[in-house]
Amino acid sequence: MEDRFLEFVKFDLQIIALSVFALLYALKVYQLMKLPWPREMGPRRGSEELGVVYSFAWLFFPWSMSSTTQHLGRWVEFALYHLGAGAAILGTFTIPFWPAIMTRPVSLTMAALVIGGFIVGAIKLARRIIAPELRVVSTPDDYFSLAAVEVFFFFTAMALITEARGWMIAYFLITAAFLFYVPFSKISHYVYWFFARVFFGLRYGRRGIIAGKRA
Amino acid sequence: MEEQKTVVEQAKEELEKRFSRTLAVAASNLCVHCGLCVDQCHYFVATRDPNISPVAKAEQVRRVVKGEHDWLRRIFPWWTGAKELTEEDLDKWVEAAFRNCSMCQRCVVNCPLGVDTPLVLATARGVLTAVGKAPEILVQLADAAIAREENLEFFKDFYLEQIKELEAELQKKVGDPEARIPVGVEGARFLYVPLSGAHTIMPAAEIFYHAGESWTLSMFEAANYGIFLNDPVRSKRITERIIREAERLKVQEIIITECGHAYAVSRWEAPKWFKDQPWNFRVRSILEVMDEYIQTGRIQVDKSRNPFSVTYHDSCNLGRNSGLFDEPRRILAACVEDFREMTPNRERNYCCGGGGGLVAIPEWQDIRLEAGKPKADQIRATGAEAVVASCDNCRHQLGEINEHYGLNVRVMGMAELVANAIVPNNGKK
Ligand code: SF4
Ligand code: SF4
């Protein structure tokens, strides 16, 4: 009976939550694609294709922007936070669907990444509360989303370290709740991020600003 | 009888009309409020005011867009900051979009997510223009440019008379009574579009003379205040005057004088407006032409004629908006002995503070000069004796910050510098 509950949160609930999540994202993308898109038409000075590649690649090279060059620590935070998020999300798939790879060293490595993300999350939350330039633009969703990710990180780390049934149930329940909330929140930024980087690359690439031949 | 719409209703309608895929992305949950763009904006760097950071300015507009489009807007609008538009918001937008943003795009290239903050603020400009809340002077300047075409007969004689006077000056300068400033010449290779003021005609005329160029001067000015209003109707009409003239004269190229926004409009924006009537001429900046002349040896220059130290200001519209980074540097390498780069430069350069139409609005001179502080610091750090800008708006602003911050530099245009360096008469047909 008890194991059936664990099985339910691990599999059925995840599949339901993931389906709702995917459906909501598909709807978001559909709404965007329906809108007009004023494309660049001026004769090319540079390469749109290279522009798009550069645009995505910039993320991995902190020296590509003044903002990340000036605030290298913020870039490191960004990397650690997203590595933590990646590990936490990965766990929601590997634990139920690929348990064979979840050996002790793998679980502990993933837990370490998640703990790194948790620590950075705490710093981000503190900064949002303290820094006036962030406070003036922050909404309840900004604070809640950060806090929610912290909770998610915490339960992920505990589940990975202890591998105990109770922590596992909590982890999968939190994951499901998270999947239902994310499409409505600030956390959904990554869907738009994909579009924004493409738009950026096309424009700044075509105009010969970031990539390609400068004729 | 149809009831008259309120300003807020009109504004909402205009906002909806402008709701494109790019705006939907820029005004979505994409911005994570990380604050990395904050100290990339010269306004914030100069004032340290958290309310005029890029994200804070864009957020004022974004919240209203979210009020119309965010999924949670009906149930918990306060949760994501979504709000209903009010007339008070529109008044605040005037400050955010017209006064406190020069549309320089420095925040975009420094946002890890690629949030197009100037697009959000330019949309606000367009909405404000549509409801009659844009700065009056910008509207008047745009309308005056349109009226010039409508009343061309009235202006023509006076303009031609002025050009004759400049022609006499040119003849004296180059020592050739045959030297011309041609106007309305059919079949010329270039249609050169100046701004008002002899300083945008004389150095170019001298360079064209020495290059033996086939050119003709436009009857119109390149400036397009419609773009500062983000008013596609006015912008298109202002550009159309020049396109019609180029078609009538059957020129091969339109050459835009040293004016950042005019170049960006003609080179990048106008092709979107006229996509159904493709042109058979190309658009270049005088910067590209001077670079070509020097690289191909069509004019000979001698850098010892500019024996002072020079730094270069990358105009946002020519550089970050149009990719003209190498051309000015090649010209400077050929024409000056001591060139000193500002730091940062190219796409990372700071705006001078005069872009986005701000130089035309006298009542905002205070913030314009204050926001010019990072540029003043950049110039001072080079120790250069002269600063070159290839944009007339930038030159105007640099002239003012030169005085305001006591920089003691000479503010020059690139054509003026090239004309100084030319070895006389070489290349003349
Ligand atoms: S615009 Fe970009 S850099 Fe600025 S707060 Fe938003 S996400 Fe961060
Ligand atoms: S476009 Fe320039 S002036 Fe406007 S917010 Fe961005 S950095 Fe500031």
Tab-separated table of N, CA, C and O in Angstrom, chain B residues 12 16 24 32 42 49 62 87 95 107 123 147 177 187 232 270 276 284 303 312 335 338 342 368 370 424-425 429:
chain	number	residue	atom	x	y	z
B	12	LYS	N	-4.342	51.868	-25.125
B	12	LYS	CA	-4.422	50.395	-25.076
B	12	LYS	C	-4.561	49.825	-26.481
B	12	LYS	O	-3.958	48.800	-26.804
B	16	GLU	N	-1.901	47.374	-28.371
B	16	GLU	CA	-2.332	46.092	-28.938
B	16	GLU	C	-1.885	45.966	-30.387
B	16	GLU	O	-1.446	44.919	-30.834
B	24	ALA	N	6.176	40.689	-27.511
B	24	ALA	CA	5.603	39.712	-26.573
B	24	ALA	C	6.710	39.034	-25.772
B	24	ALA	O	6.570	38.810	-24.574
B	32	VAL	N	14.250	38.281	-15.740
B	32	VAL	CA	14.201	37.655	-14.417
B	32	VAL	C	14.545	38.655	-13.301
B	32	VAL	O	14.751	38.262	-12.160
B	42	HIS	N	23.998	54.268	-19.071
B	42	HIS	CA	24.708	55.481	-18.656
B	42	HIS	C	23.874	56.343	-17.704
B	42	HIS	O	24.424	57.065	-16.891
B	49	ASP	N	20.445	56.159	-9.627
B	49	ASP	CA	19.031	56.150	-9.247
B	49	ASP	C	18.408	54.823	-9.694
B	49	ASP	O	18.291	54.565	-10.891
B	62	ARG	N	6.157	47.057	-19.125
B	62	ARG	CA	5.949	45.603	-19.114
B	62	ARG	C	4.756	45.234	-18.236
B	62	ARG	O	3.967	44.356	-18.568
B	87	GLU	N	-3.968	56.952	-16.900
B	87	GLU	CA	-3.363	58.118	-17.546
B	87	GLU	C	-2.082	58.535	-16.812
B	87	GLU	O	-1.135	59.029	-17.426
B	95	GLU	N	8.486	60.143	-19.117
B	95	GLU	CA	9.800	60.256	-18.465
B	95	GLU	C	10.670	59.034	-18.776
B	95	GLU	O	11.828	59.160	-19.155
B	107	CYS	N	22.004	48.134	-22.938
B	107	CYS	CA	21.447	47.145	-22.007
B	107	CYS	C	21.140	45.823	-22.713
B	107	CYS	O	21.245	44.758	-22.114
B	123	THR	N	8.220	51.122	-27.845
B	123	THR	CA	6.781	50.876	-27.999
B	123	THR	C	6.007	51.925	-27.195
B	123	THR	O	5.011	52.486	-27.677
B	147	ALA	N	6.635	68.644	-44.241
B	147	ALA	CA	6.148	69.873	-44.892
B	147	ALA	C	7.148	70.390	-45.923
B	147	ALA	O	6.770	71.010	-46.919
B	177	PRO	N	37.894	77.133	-59.833
B	177	PRO	CA	36.599	77.786	-60.102
B	177	PRO	C	35.571	76.852	-60.744
B	177	PRO	O	34.398	77.190	-60.856
B	187	GLY	N	21.172	60.980	-63.074
B	187	GLY	CA	22.183	60.007	-63.484
B	187	GLY	C	23.474	60.067	-62.687
B	187	GLY	O	24.417	59.335	-63.004
B	232	PRO	N	5.549	55.074	-37.255
B	232	PRO	CA	5.887	54.532	-38.577
B	232	PRO	C	5.356	55.372	-39.734
B	232	PRO	O	5.985	55.418	-40.795
B	270	ALA	N	13.961	51.258	-43.004
B	270	ALA	CA	13.168	51.535	-44.202
B	270	ALA	C	12.916	50.296	-45.076
B	270	ALA	O	11.799	50.142	-45.588
B	276	ASP	N	7.488	45.924	-50.236
B	276	ASP	CA	6.753	45.601	-51.473
B	276	ASP	C	7.227	46.408	-52.677
B	276	ASP	O	6.802	46.177	-53.800
B	284	ARG	N	24.423	53.786	-48.235
B	284	ARG	CA	25.663	53.719	-47.466
B	284	ARG	C	25.835	54.994	-46.648
B	284	ARG	O	25.204	56.024	-46.925
B	303	LYS	N	48.586	61.841	-42.761
B	303	LYS	CA	48.204	61.933	-41.351
B	303	LYS	C	48.927	63.061	-40.619
B	303	LYS	O	48.435	63.530	-39.596
B	312	TYR	N	37.927	58.313	-30.682
B	312	TYR	CA	36.713	58.162	-31.500
B	312	TYR	C	35.547	57.706	-30.639
B	312	TYR	O	35.677	56.761	-29.854
B	335	CYS	N	44.387	58.766	-41.232
B	335	CYS	CA	44.299	60.238	-41.210
B	335	CYS	C	44.845	60.921	-39.962
B	335	CYS	O	44.919	62.147	-39.934
B	338	ASP	N	48.043	60.127	-34.008
B	338	ASP	CA	47.937	59.591	-32.647
B	338	ASP	C	46.475	59.285	-32.335
B	338	ASP	O	45.726	60.154	-31.895
B	342	MET	N	38.900	54.731	-26.851
B	342	MET	CA	38.233	54.879	-25.562
B	342	MET	C	37.998	53.487	-25.003
B	342	MET	O	37.910	52.532	-25.749
B	368	ARG	N	20.301	65.165	-19.619
B	368	ARG	CA	21.136	64.789	-20.759
B	368	ARG	C	22.624	65.008	-20.427
B	368	ARG	O	23.463	64.173	-20.725
B	370	GLU	N	23.847	65.245	-17.360
B	370	GLU	CA	24.198	64.366	-16.242
B	370	GLU	C	24.493	62.954	-16.759
B	370	GLU	O	25.483	62.326	-16.374
B	424	PRO	N	45.920	67.766	-51.567
B	424	PRO	CA	45.041	68.471	-52.512
B	424	PRO	C	45.077	67.953	-53.947
B	424	PRO	O	46.129	67.572	-54.452
B	425	ASN	N	43.871	67.965	-54.497
B	425	ASN	CA	43.658	67.714	-55.927
B	425	ASN	C	43.948	66.313	-56.430
B	425	ASN	O	43.645	66.014	-57.572
B	429	LYS	N	39.244	64.448	-61.425
B	429	LYS	CA	39.128	64.104	-62.847
B	429	LYS	C	39.476	65.315	-63.685
B	429	LYS	O	39.135	66.426	-63.308
